[in-house]
XYZ file of C-alpha atoms in Angstrom:
257
model
C 115.922 81.669 103.429
C 112.801 80.401 105.154
C 110.729 82.415 107.610
C 108.044 81.073 109.925
C 105.902 83.631 111.726
C 105.409 82.267 115.232
C 103.572 85.332 116.520
C 102.532 88.587 114.863
C 100.585 90.281 117.642
C 101.480 92.518 120.545
C 100.326 92.496 124.172
C 96.844 91.357 123.099
C 97.374 87.598 122.889
C 94.690 85.180 121.719
C 94.482 81.576 120.601
C 94.935 82.703 117.006
C 97.516 85.439 117.489
C 100.393 85.419 119.929
C 103.039 88.099 120.376
C 106.174 88.873 118.399
C 108.353 85.893 117.493
C 109.882 84.664 114.234
C 111.917 81.634 113.203
C 114.458 82.272 110.449
C 116.186 79.353 108.749
C 119.208 80.181 106.625
C 122.724 78.867 105.929
C 121.879 75.694 107.831
C 120.986 77.574 111.035
C 117.758 78.196 112.936
C 117.463 81.665 114.441
C 114.735 82.813 116.811
C 113.990 86.533 116.583
C 112.072 87.876 119.585
C 110.312 85.707 122.127
C 107.022 87.228 123.242
C 104.226 85.470 125.165
C 103.156 82.312 123.363
C 106.494 81.645 121.668
C 107.207 78.350 123.440
C 103.793 76.998 122.477
C 104.290 78.057 118.859
C 107.749 76.464 118.721
C 106.219 73.237 120.011
C 103.477 73.396 117.375
C 106.179 73.758 114.704
C 108.002 70.698 116.124
C 111.072 72.805 116.895
C 113.176 71.191 119.637
C 115.512 72.936 122.059
C 118.602 71.598 120.320
C 117.353 72.849 116.937
C 117.839 76.530 117.806
C 121.280 77.966 117.051
C 120.821 81.654 117.878
C 118.296 83.856 119.672
C 118.024 87.584 118.895
C 116.046 90.156 120.860
C 115.074 93.501 119.326
C 114.244 95.144 122.687
C 113.267 94.299 126.246
C 109.519 95.064 126.194
C 107.596 92.006 127.430
C 105.551 91.509 124.263
C 108.915 90.703 122.636
C 110.722 89.083 125.551
C 108.414 87.476 128.124
C 109.056 83.882 126.956
C 112.817 84.441 126.844
C 113.524 83.484 130.445
C 111.175 80.457 130.250
C 113.082 79.417 127.105
C 116.318 79.722 129.053
C 114.809 77.655 131.899
C 113.991 74.869 129.433
C 117.704 74.536 128.714
C 118.735 74.947 132.333
C 116.262 72.398 133.724
C 116.823 69.862 130.941
C 120.534 70.035 131.649
C 119.818 69.684 135.392
C 117.421 66.731 135.218
C 119.076 64.846 132.356
C 122.709 65.962 132.101
C 124.308 65.365 128.725
C 121.077 65.030 126.754
C 121.560 68.521 125.325
C 124.769 68.744 123.357
C 124.107 72.182 121.827
C 122.986 75.417 123.435
C 122.001 78.569 121.528
C 123.856 81.863 121.705
C 121.749 84.873 122.700
C 122.077 88.434 121.365
C 120.250 91.489 122.688
C 120.463 95.188 123.571
C 123.200 96.567 125.780
C 122.822 95.368 129.341
C 121.466 91.995 128.226
C 123.396 90.114 130.914
C 122.067 92.432 133.641
C 118.533 92.125 132.258
C 118.718 88.344 132.685
C 120.312 88.537 136.093
C 117.780 91.060 137.398
C 114.881 89.088 135.947
C 116.074 85.881 137.591
C 116.256 87.651 140.949
C 112.821 89.218 140.563
C 111.392 85.780 139.796
C 113.270 84.278 142.748
C 114.905 81.828 140.371
C 118.640 82.421 140.738
C 119.323 80.073 137.871
C 121.254 82.307 135.502
C 124.329 83.467 137.422
C 127.344 81.179 137.257
C 125.776 78.993 134.545
C 127.792 79.520 131.393
C 126.350 77.063 128.906
C 124.279 79.804 127.294
C 126.255 82.898 126.299
C 124.591 86.314 126.228
C 126.010 89.018 123.958
C 125.187 92.701 123.594
C 124.391 93.799 120.054
C 127.301 95.068 117.987
C 126.927 97.042 114.733
C 127.913 93.919 112.794
C 127.841 90.312 113.981
C 129.391 87.456 111.990
C 127.872 84.010 112.436
C 129.689 81.843 109.913
C 128.054 82.554 106.555
C 125.467 84.855 108.146
C 126.028 88.570 108.702
C 123.756 90.402 111.125
C 123.720 94.190 111.164
C 122.000 96.053 113.974
C 120.497 99.544 113.793
C 119.365 101.608 116.750
C 115.788 102.783 116.274
C 113.468 105.149 118.134
C 110.802 103.484 120.250
C 109.442 105.787 122.942
C 106.709 104.132 124.981
C 105.114 105.989 127.904
C 107.839 108.625 127.785
C 110.806 106.245 127.953
C 113.076 105.393 125.027
C 113.665 101.656 124.844
C 117.014 100.176 123.885
C 115.503 99.163 120.574
C 117.095 97.725 117.444
C 116.177 96.765 113.907
C 117.987 93.614 112.777
C 119.258 92.953 109.248
C 120.230 89.380 108.328
C 122.290 88.805 105.182
C 122.930 85.249 103.962
C 122.720 83.128 100.818
C 122.571 86.280 98.678
C 119.374 87.469 100.402
C 118.503 90.083 103.011
C 115.709 90.012 105.592
C 115.120 92.884 108.011
C 113.120 92.879 111.248
C 112.053 96.322 112.385
C 111.319 95.377 115.974
C 109.223 98.254 117.294
C 110.153 101.562 115.721
C 108.914 105.044 115.031
C 110.094 106.757 111.856
C 113.818 107.459 112.326
C 117.174 107.252 110.501
C 117.911 103.774 111.894
C 114.844 102.141 110.392
C 115.415 103.882 107.062
C 118.966 102.539 106.914
C 118.069 99.035 108.068
C 115.528 98.313 105.319
C 117.602 99.562 102.360
C 117.326 97.105 99.480
C 115.804 94.347 101.624
C 114.359 91.320 99.892
C 111.944 90.983 102.813
C 111.126 93.599 105.451
C 109.172 92.329 108.462
C 107.740 95.594 109.691
C 105.985 96.816 112.831
C 102.601 97.953 111.487
C 100.787 98.937 114.637
C 98.923 102.007 113.412
C 96.815 102.951 110.385
C 97.529 106.176 108.540
C 97.232 109.321 110.557
C 97.993 107.542 113.844
C 101.809 107.659 113.992
C 103.345 108.247 117.417
C 106.774 108.227 119.150
C 106.394 104.463 119.592
C 105.381 103.199 116.143
C 105.122 104.141 112.484
C 101.846 104.387 110.641
C 101.140 102.914 107.217
C 102.084 106.140 105.402
C 105.500 106.140 107.093
C 105.999 102.497 106.140
C 105.014 102.982 102.526
C 107.359 105.937 102.194
C 110.440 104.275 103.711
C 109.878 101.062 101.740
C 109.572 102.982 98.489
C 112.620 105.128 99.223
C 114.610 102.098 100.379
C 113.686 99.980 97.335
C 112.354 97.170 99.493
C 111.146 94.224 97.416
C 108.522 92.922 99.813
C 107.175 94.120 103.151
C 105.414 91.780 105.566
C 103.204 93.467 108.157
C 103.249 92.473 111.817
C 102.729 93.634 115.432
C 98.979 94.146 115.207
C 96.598 95.693 117.720
C 92.979 94.441 117.725
C 91.790 98.056 118.062
C 92.744 98.587 114.410
C 91.569 95.235 113.057
C 89.174 96.930 110.626
C 91.922 98.992 108.973
C 93.132 97.985 105.515
C 96.865 98.223 106.212
C 97.883 96.630 102.901
C 95.960 99.135 100.777
C 97.189 102.066 102.848
C 100.839 101.060 102.408
C 100.333 100.553 98.675
C 99.309 104.193 98.389
C 103.026 105.029 98.594
C 104.808 101.750 97.856
C 105.004 99.892 94.550
C 106.444 96.642 95.900
C 104.771 93.558 97.310
C 102.840 93.784 100.585
C 101.587 90.881 102.694
C 99.899 90.816 106.079
C 101.202 88.302 108.646
C 99.309 85.657 110.514
C 100.636 83.188 113.051
C 102.012 80.169 111.226
C 102.706 81.993 107.962
C 105.663 80.456 106.119
C 107.680 82.304 103.497
C 110.586 81.124 101.367
C 112.647 83.572 99.338
């Protein structure tokens, strides 16, 4: 497996840190996980072409994870419109329940009625287990309550080539996130808050250390950073309760495992 961190930030986007997006390469496939603001630029910087992407997965609908999703779709739609036949492969999209309606409503809000009746890209709601050839994807509902509303939020577990990588999406401490990370070789984890700052929307570093230790995670990679906590030593705080490997993300980080 090969992971490229396209963006490890949140809503606070800068030249050095864009929002949540990851490119996973495994079993001969390229999979985009989340598509926050800045993703299309980062894909271009990595020389990833439209036809290179096989699957797109969305953890939840919040814009810091999804705002480049419709522009990504429009790249396919407009390329197919202006130069028919130049794209011979279109990715399959997977997201929370109501994914089709989310796209349809978004297209209407933008006054770009480009999605309905165009079937070259298929949108699927998450199922507990998704088989993609030699890749198995397991989805786990997680708790992410932002401004009093629970998002349709999922952690995603990819199993292929004898390895397991888990993406937390955004999650507070809950049974779903505990189950998702069990025995993971790599756990890409929402690390928004330092210790003592946990909330209904996100875990803090003590929560993360505890679930990684209990789940026998081999390595946790920290992501989804807020600049307000830039001075916090997240790695050291997690190591207070976790004996495995800990690494902090940056945009462009590449990992092979």
